[in-house]
XYZ file of C-alpha atoms in Angstrom:
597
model
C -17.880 -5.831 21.059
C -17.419 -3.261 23.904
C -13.832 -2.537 24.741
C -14.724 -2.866 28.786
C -15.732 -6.343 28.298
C -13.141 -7.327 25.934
C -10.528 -5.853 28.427
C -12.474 -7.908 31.405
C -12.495 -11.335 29.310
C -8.764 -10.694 28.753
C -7.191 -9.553 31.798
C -9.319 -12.096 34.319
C -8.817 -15.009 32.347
C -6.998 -17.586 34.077
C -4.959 -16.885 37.449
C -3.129 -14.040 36.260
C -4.829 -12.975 33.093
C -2.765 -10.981 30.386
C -1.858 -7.759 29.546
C -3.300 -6.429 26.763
C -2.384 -3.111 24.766
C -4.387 -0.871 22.341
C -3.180 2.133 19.914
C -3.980 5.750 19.285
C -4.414 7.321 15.530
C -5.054 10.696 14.325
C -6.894 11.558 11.095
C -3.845 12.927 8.578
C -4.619 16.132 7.219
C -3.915 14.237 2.912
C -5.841 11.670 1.113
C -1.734 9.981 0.890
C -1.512 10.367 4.084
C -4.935 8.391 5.566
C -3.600 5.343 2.714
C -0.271 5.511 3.981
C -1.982 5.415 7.969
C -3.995 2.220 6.950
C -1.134 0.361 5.312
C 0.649 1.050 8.896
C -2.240 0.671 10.838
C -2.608 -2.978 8.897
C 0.981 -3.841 10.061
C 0.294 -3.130 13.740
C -3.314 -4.619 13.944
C -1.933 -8.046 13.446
C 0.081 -7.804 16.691
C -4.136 -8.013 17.766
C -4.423 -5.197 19.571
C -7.533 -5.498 22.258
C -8.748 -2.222 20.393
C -7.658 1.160 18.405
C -9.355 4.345 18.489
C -9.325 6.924 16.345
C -9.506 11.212 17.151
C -11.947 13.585 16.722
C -10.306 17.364 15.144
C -10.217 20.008 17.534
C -13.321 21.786 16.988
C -14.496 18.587 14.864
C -13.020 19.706 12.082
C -11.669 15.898 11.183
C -15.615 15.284 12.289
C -16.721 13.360 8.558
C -12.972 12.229 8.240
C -12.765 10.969 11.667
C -16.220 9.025 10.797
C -14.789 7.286 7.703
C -11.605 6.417 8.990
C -13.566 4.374 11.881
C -15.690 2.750 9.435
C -13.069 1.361 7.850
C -10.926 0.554 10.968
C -14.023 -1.498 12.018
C -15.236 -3.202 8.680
C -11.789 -3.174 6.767
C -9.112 -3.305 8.904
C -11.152 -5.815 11.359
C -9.886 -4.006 14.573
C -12.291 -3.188 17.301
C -12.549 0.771 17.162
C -13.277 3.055 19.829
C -13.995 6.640 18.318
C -13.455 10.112 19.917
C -16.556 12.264 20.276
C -16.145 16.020 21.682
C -18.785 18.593 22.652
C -16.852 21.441 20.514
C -18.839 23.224 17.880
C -21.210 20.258 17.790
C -25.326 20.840 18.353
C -26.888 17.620 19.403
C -28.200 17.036 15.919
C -24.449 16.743 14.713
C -23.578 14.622 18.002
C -26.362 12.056 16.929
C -25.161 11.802 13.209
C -22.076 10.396 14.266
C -23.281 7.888 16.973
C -25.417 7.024 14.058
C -23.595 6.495 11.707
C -21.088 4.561 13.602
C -23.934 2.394 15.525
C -24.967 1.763 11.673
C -21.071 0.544 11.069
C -21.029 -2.175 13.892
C -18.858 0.388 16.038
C -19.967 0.239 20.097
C -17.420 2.157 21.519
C -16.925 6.078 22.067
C -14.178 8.279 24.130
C -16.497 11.174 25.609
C -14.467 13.969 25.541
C -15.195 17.814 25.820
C -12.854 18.785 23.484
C -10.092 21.377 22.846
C -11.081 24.974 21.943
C -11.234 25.332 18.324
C -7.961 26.358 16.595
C -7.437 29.964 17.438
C -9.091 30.274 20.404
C -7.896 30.084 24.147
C -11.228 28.611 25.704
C -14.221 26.453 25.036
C -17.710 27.887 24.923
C -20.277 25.740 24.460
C -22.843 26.722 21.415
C -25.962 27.007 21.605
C -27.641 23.652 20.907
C -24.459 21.434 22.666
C -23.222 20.414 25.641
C -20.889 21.966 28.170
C -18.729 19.354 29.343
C -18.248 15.228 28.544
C -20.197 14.880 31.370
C -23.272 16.045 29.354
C -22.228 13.827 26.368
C -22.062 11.205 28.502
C -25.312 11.062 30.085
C -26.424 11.678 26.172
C -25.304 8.804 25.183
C -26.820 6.609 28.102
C -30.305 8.322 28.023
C -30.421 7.899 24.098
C -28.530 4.553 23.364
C -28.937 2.950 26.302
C -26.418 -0.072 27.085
C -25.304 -0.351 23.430
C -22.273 1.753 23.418
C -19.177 1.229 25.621
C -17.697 4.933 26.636
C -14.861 5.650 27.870
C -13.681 9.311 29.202
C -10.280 10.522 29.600
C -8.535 10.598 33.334
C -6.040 13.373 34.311
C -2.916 11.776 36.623
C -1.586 15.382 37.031
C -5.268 17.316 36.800
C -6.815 18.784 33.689
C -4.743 21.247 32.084
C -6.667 24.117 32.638
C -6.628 23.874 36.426
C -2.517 23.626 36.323
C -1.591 26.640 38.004
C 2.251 28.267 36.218
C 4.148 26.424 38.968
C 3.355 22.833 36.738
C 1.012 21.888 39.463
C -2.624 21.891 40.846
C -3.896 22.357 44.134
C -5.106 19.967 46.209
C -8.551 21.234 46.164
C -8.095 21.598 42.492
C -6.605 17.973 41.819
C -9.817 16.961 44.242
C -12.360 18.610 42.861
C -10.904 17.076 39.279
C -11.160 13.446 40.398
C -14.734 13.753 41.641
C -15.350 15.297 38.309
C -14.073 12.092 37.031
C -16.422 9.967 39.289
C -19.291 11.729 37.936
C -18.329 10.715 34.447
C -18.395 6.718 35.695
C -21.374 7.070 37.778
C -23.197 8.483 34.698
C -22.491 5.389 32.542
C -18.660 5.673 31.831
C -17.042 2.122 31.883
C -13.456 2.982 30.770
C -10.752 5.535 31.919
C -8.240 6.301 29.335
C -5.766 8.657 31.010
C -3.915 11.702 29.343
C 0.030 11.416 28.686
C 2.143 11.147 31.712
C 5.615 10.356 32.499
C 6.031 10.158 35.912
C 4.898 6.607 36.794
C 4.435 7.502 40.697
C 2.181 10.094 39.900
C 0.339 8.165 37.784
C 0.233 4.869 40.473
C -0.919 7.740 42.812
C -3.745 8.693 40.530
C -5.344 5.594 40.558
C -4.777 4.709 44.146
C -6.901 7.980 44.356
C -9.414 6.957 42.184
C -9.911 3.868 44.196
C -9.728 5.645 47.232
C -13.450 7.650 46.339
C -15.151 4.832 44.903
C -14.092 4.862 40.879
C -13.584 0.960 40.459
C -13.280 0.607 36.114
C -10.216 -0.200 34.241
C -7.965 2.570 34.241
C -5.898 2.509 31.051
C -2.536 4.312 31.194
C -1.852 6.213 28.027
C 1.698 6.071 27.021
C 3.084 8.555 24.399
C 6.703 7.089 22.654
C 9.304 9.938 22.957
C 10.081 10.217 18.560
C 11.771 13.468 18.734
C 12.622 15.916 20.763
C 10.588 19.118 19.216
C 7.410 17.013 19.390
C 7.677 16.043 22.880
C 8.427 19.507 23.979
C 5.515 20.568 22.354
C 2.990 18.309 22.886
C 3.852 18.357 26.875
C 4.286 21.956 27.330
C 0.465 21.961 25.505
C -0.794 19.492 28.218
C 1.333 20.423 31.241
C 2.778 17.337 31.753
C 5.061 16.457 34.305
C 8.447 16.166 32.993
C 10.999 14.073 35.462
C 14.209 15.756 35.888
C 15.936 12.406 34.710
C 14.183 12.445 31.558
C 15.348 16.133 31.040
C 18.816 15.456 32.552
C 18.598 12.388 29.785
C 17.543 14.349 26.832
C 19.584 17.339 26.864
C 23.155 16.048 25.316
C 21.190 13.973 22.946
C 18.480 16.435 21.766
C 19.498 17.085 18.602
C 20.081 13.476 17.942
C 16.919 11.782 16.162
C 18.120 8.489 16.405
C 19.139 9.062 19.721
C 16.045 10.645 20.861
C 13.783 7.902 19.158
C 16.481 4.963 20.988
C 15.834 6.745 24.425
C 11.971 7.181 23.829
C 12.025 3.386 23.250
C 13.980 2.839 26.411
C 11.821 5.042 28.705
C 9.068 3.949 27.606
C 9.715 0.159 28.329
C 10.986 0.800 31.424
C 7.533 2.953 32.514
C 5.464 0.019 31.317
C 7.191 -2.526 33.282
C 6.850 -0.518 36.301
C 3.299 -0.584 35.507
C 2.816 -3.935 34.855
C 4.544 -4.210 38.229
C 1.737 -2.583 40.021
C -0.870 -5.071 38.868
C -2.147 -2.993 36.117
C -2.802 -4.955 32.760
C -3.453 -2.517 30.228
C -1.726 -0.391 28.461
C -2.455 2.348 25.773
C 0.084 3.528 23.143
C -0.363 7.187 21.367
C 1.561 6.513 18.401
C 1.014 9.908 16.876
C 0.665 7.722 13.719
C 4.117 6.764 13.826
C 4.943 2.185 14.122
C 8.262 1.744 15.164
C 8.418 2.648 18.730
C 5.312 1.904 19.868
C 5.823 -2.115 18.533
C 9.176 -1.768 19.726
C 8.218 -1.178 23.370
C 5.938 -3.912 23.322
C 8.637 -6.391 21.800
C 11.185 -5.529 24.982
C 7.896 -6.209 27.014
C 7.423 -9.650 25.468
C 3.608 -8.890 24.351
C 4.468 -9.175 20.731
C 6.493 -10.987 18.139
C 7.352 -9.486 15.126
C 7.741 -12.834 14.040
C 4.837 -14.800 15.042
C 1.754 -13.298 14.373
C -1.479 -15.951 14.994
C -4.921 -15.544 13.144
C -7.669 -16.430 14.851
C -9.033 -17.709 11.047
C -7.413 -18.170 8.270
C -8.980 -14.772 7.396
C -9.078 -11.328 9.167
C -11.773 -11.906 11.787
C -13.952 -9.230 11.745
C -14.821 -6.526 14.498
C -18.347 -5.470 13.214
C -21.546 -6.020 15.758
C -23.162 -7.579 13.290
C -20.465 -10.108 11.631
C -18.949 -11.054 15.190
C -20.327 -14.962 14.479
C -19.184 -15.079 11.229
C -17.026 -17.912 10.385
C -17.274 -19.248 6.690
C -16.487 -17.656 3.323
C -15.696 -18.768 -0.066
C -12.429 -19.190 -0.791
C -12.327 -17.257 -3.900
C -11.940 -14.039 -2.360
C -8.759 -15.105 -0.173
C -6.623 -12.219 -1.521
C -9.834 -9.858 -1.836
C -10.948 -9.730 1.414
C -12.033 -6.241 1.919
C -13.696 -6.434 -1.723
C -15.590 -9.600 -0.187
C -16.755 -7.376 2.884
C -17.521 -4.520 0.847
C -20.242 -7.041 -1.233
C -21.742 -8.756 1.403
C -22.401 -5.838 3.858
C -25.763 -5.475 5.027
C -26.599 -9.448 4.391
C -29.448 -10.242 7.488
C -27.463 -13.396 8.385
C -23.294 -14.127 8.130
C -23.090 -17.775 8.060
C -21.447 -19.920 11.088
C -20.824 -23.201 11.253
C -21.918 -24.315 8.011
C -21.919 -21.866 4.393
C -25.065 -23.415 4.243
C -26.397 -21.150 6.870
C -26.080 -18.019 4.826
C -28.739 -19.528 2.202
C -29.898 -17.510 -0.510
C -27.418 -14.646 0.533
C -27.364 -11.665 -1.911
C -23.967 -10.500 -3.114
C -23.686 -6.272 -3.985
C -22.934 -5.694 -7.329
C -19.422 -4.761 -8.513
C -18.812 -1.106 -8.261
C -15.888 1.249 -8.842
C -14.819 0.633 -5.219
C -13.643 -2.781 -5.356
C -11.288 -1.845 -8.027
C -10.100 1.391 -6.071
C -6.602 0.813 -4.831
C -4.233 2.762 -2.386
C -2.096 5.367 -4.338
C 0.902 3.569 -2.843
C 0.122 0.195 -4.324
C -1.147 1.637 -7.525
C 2.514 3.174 -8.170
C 3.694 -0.896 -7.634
C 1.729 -2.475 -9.895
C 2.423 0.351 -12.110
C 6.166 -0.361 -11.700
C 5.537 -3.954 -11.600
C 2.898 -4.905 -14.033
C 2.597 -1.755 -16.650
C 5.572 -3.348 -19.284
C 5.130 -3.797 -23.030
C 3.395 -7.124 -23.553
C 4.235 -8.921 -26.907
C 2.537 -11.959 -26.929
C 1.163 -14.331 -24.368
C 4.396 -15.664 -22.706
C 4.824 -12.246 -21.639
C 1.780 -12.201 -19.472
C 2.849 -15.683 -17.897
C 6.157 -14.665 -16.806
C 4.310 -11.890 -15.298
C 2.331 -14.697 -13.289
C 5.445 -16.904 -12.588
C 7.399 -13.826 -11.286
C 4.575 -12.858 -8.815
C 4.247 -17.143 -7.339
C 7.959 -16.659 -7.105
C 8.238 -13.282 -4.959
C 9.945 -11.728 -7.308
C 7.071 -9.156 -7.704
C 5.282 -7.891 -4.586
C 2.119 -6.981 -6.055
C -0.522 -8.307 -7.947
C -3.759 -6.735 -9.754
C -5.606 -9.899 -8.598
C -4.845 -9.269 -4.743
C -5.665 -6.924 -1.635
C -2.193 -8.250 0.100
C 0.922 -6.788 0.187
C 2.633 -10.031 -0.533
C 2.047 -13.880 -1.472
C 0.789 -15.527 1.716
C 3.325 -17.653 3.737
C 1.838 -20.886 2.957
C 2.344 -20.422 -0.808
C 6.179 -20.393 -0.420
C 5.073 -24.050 0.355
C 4.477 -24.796 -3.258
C 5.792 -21.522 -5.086
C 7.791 -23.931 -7.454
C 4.877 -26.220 -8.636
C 3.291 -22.752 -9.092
C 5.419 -21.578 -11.191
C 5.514 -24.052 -13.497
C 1.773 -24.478 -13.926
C 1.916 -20.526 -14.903
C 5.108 -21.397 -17.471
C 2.416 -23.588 -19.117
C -0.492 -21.299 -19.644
C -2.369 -21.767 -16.015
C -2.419 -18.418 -15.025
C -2.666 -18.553 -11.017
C -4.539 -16.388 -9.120
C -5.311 -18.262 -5.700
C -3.704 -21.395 -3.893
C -3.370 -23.714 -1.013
C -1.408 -26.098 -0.465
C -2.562 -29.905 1.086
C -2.537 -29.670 5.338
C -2.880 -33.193 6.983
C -2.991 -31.841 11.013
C -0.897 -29.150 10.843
C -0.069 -27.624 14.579
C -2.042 -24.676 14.536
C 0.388 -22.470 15.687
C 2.100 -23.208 12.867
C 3.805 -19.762 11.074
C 2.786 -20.887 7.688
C -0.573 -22.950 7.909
C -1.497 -22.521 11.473
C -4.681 -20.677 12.326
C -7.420 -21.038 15.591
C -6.459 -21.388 19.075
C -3.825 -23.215 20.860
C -3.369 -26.786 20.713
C -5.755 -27.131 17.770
C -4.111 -29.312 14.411
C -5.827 -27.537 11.035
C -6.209 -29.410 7.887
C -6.725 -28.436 4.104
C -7.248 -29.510 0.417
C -4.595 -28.569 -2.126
C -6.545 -25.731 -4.157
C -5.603 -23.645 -7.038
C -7.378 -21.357 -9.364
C -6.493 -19.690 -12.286
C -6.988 -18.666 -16.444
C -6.656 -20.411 -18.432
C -7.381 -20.893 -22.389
C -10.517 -23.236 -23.641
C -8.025 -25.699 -25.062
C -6.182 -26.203 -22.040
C -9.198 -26.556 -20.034
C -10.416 -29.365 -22.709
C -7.066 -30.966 -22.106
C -7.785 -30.373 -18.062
C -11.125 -32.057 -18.304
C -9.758 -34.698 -20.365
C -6.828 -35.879 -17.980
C -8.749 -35.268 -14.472
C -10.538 -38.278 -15.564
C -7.265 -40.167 -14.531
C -7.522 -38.523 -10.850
C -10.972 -39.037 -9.132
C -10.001 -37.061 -6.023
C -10.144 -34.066 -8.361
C -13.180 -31.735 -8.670
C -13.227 -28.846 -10.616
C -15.686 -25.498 -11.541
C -14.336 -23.501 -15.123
C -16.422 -20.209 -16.432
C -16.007 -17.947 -19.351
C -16.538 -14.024 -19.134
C -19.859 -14.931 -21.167
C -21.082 -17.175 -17.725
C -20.811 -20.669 -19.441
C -19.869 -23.124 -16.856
C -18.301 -26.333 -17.157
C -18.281 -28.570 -13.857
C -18.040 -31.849 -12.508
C -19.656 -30.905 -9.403
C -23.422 -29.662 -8.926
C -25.098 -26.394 -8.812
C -25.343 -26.988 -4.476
C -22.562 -28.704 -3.591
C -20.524 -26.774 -0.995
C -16.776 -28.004 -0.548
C -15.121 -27.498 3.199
C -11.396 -26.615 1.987
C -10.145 -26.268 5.200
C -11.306 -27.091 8.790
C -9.634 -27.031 11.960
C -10.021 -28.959 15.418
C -9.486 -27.799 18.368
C -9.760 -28.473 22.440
C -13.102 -27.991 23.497
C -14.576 -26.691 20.437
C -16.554 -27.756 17.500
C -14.485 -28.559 14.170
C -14.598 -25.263 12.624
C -14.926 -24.957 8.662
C -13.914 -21.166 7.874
C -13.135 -22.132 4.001
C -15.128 -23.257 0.914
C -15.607 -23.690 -2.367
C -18.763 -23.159 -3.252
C -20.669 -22.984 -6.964
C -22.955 -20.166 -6.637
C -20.086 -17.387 -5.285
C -17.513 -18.842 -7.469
C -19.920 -17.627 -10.568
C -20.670 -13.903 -8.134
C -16.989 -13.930 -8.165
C -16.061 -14.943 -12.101
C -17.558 -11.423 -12.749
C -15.046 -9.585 -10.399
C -11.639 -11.815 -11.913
C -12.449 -11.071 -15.306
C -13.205 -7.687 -14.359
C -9.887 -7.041 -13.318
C -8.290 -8.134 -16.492
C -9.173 -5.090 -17.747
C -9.991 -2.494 -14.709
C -7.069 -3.712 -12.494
C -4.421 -3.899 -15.448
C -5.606 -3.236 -19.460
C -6.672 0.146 -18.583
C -3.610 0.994 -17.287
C -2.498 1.020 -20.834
C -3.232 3.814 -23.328
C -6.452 2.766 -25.310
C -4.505 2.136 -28.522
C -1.539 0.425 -27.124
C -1.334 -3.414 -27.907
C -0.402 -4.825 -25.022
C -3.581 -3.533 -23.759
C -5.688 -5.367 -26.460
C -4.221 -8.411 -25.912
C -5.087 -8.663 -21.785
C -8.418 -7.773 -23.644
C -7.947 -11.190 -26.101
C -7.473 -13.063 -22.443
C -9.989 -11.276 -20.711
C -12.722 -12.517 -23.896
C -11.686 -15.694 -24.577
C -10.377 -17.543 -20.955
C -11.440 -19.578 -18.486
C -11.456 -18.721 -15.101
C -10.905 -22.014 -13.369
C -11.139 -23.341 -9.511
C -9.391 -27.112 -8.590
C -9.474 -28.876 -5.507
C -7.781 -32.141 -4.814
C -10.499 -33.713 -2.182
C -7.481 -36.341 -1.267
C -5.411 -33.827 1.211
C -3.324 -36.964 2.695
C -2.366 -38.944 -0.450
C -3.844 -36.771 -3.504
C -0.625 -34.684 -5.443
C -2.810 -31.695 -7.204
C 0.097 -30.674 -9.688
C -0.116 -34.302 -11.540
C -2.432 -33.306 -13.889
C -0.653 -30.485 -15.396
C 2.368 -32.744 -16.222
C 2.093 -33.418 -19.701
C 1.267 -30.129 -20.678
């Protein structure tokens, strides 16, 4: 979706709209470091952020980097990702590969810029083949692309650095000349203004009372840059000639050398310029966060746009950002703690099913590669620490299990997450005691009889909608104790039940098409919306994935001639992976039918 109309469906809803905020990222120069960006990046996505974008190297030297990151910001992450595109060292050829290859990724916004010279040089020359100014890139993109791509350009409150004369300021005819630069950009199909770092607010109220002034009438977003420390913001002003207020100088001084201090002040200032913004009428606001969390969600706490402790999903799973996926609303449960695995295998699929998993007949899964067992070096170390312990016999792996349903492990080879989700505190105890007795848990729900769905463990969908769900559990589990499953089920009809070896054989009570709604939620003026199922055909796409990890998410992490490893192996060969649902999710008590076990 474009970022102009999801700021316009936003900020005119209702009487007074909302004010929405985005974030700013960098490309980090080490394979740790773009893990360690996404694990953050994850954290401050679920605040839902209208959008994030991501910037383009001086000279593109991030340029492939840059491209990657976005693709996974848009696909993985689920955010809705504006990318930075400059004119520096880039032919059109090279400009076309990367609105390309993002088109290709379901990404429809760009930030035009010109670009900064490349490092180690004082000026920008355009090459032979390129353009000379965003300007040019804009009208690129319109004459190629047409209407599919939003663009956005950046806005200078103070004047573009180059025209700042040594006194910290422009001219008038300068500053002039600059803002009718900046109409130009709009008039040629910009539809966004993202401005450069400022801190003085008046200046910056100014600048857009300017704009309006000569006919420039699209959002201007006000980009505000977090004080962190006081070497950065020396240096990254004094390299854009901004404006620095002689209170914020006066304020900095004594506490310069002070971190803490610094970063506490940062916070403060920052607040305080946003509410003056807000003030004006303005209901956007842009954070750079130089990669960095804390200050940026910290400002936007005091502000009362976020709570670190209420954090609403508009489904029960990531919604995603991509073009092509925006009407997606149903997937099989079994990937619940896979999900970027899941989007990984079904990219490219001509249809996403909505409404009804019915919808997506026929739908071809990708086959397993070594990407969905690829895992962040971060989390690797953890289940390294966690997992990777000498394993004797089979009570060993259990506990392993019945630590993990109990929170006292963090990580688990069988999930993307980077902990249990809330609702399984719900029924951690029942869990654990189904893994004490040889059901090896990998995936649960609990039962949800109209559940408020602003509820902080269950709650999903808009306001004033009441979700519902079956209790559901999957897990390993050996043939025996599936014969003794089958056996006793018989005593509880609301149960229904897949099981499948390694090998593919299946044992069922439930046929070959029969697709199970899980969960489903109601809400005001809407359809009832189904977003989870259980459904035959994935569950035996996804059997080859769980047993799969046995050994590529934990055995190998052995040496080949250890024993612990061959006996994940023994599990791996002879289980069952099995999926339960309890269809009675007002009466029906799921954990019964382990109790004599």
């Amino acid at each position: 979706m474009k970022v102009i109309d999801k700021i316009l469906e936003s900020t005119t809803a209702g009487d007074a709209g909302k004010v929405v905020f985005s974030f700013e990222f960098f490309p980090p120069k080490t394979e740790e470091g773009v893990e360690n960006l996404f694990e953050r990046m994850e954290r401050m996505v679920a605040h839902n952020p209208t959008f994030c974008d991501i910037t383009w190297g001086a000279g593109g030297s991030t340029a492939e980097l840059t491209l990657e990151i976005a693709r996974r910001m848009q696909n993985l992450v689920c955010v809705e990702t504006m990318m930075h595109l400059t004119c520096t060292n880039m032919p059109v050829e090279k400009i076309d590969h990367a609105l390309e290859s993002i088109k290709k990724d379901g990404i429809q916004n760009v930030l035009a810029l010109r670009g900064d010279p490349p490092r180690g040089q004082d000026k920008f020359v355009q090459i032979q083949g390129g353009f000379a100014c965003a300007l040019d890139l804009v009208e690129h993109i319109r004459r190629s692309y047409g209407d599919y791509f939003g663009i956005a350009v950046a806005g200078y409150p103070e004047a573009h650095p180059e025209v700042i004369e040594s006194n910290g300021l422009a001219t008038p005819e300068a500053y002039a000349k600059d803002l009718a630069y900046l109409k130009r950009k709009v008039d040629a199909g910009a539809d966004v203004i993202v401005t450069q770092l400022f801190y003085d607010v008046d200046n910056f109220l100014k600048f857009v009372n300017d704009c309006r002034q000569i006919g420039i009438t699209c959002p201007i977003v006000p980009g505000i840059m977090p004080i962190n420390n006081y070497n950065g913001f020396i240096r990254m002003t004094g390299f854009c000639k901004t404006k620095i207020p002689s209170e914020i100088t006066a304020a900095l001084e004594p506490i310069k050398d002070n971190e803490e201090a610094v970063r506490a002040y940062g916070v403060h200032l920052g607040t305080e310029m946003c509410k003056k913004i807000m003030a004006s009428g303005i209901k956007t606001l842009h954070l750079y966060t130089l990669n960095m969390e804390k200050s940026a969600l910290a400002i936007l706490t005091n502000l009362g746009l976020i709570e670190e402790s209420k954090v609403s999903r508009p489904l029960p799973w990531k919604k995603p950002t991509n073009l092509f996926r925006l009407k997606e609303d149903v997937r099989p449960i079994f990937w619940a703690n896979r999900p970027k695995s899941y989007i990984t295998r079904t990219t490219g699929w001509e249809q996403y099913p909505r409404g009804r998993w019915g919808d997506a007949s026929n739908a071809s899964y990708g086959a397993l590669t070594d990407h969905q067992f690829m895992r962040p070096r971060s989390r690797d170390k953890k289940i390294q620490e966690e997992w990777v312990v000498p394993l004797k016999k089979f009570d060993d792996i259990s506990e392993k299990f019945t630590k993990y349903c109990l929170g006292q492990l963090k990580t688990s080879p069988w999930s993307e997450l980077d902990a249990l989700q809330p609702e399984t505190k719900i029924i951690d105890e029942q869990l654990a005691s189904v893994n004490q007795k040889g059901f090896l848990t990998i995936n649960s729900q609990p039962p949800v009889n109209g559940a408020k769905s602003d509820s902080p463990s269950v709650g999903w969908g808009p306001a004033g909608g009441y979700v519902y769900q079956k209790a559901y559990v999957e897990f390993f589990c050996s043939g025996e104790k599936l014969n003794g499953l089958v056996e006793k089920s018989k005593a509880y009809p609301s149960l229904t039940y897949l099981a499948v070896n390694k090998e593919g054989n299946l044992v069922s009570d439930v046929g070959k098409t029969d697709v199970n709604a899980v969960t489903w939620g109601v809400f005001p003026a809407k359809e009832i919306i189904q977003p989870t199922v259980v459904d035959p055909a994935s569950f035996l796409v996804w059997k080859d994935e769980a047993f799969e990890i046995w050994s590529r998410g934990w055995a190998q992490l052995y040496p080949e001639d250890d024993s612990s490893r061959s006996l994940l192996q023994e599990v791996q060969n002879t289980y069952y992976l099995v999926s339960l649902v309890d269809n009675d999710y007002i009466n029906g008590d799921l954990f019964n039918v382990f109790k004599d076990f």
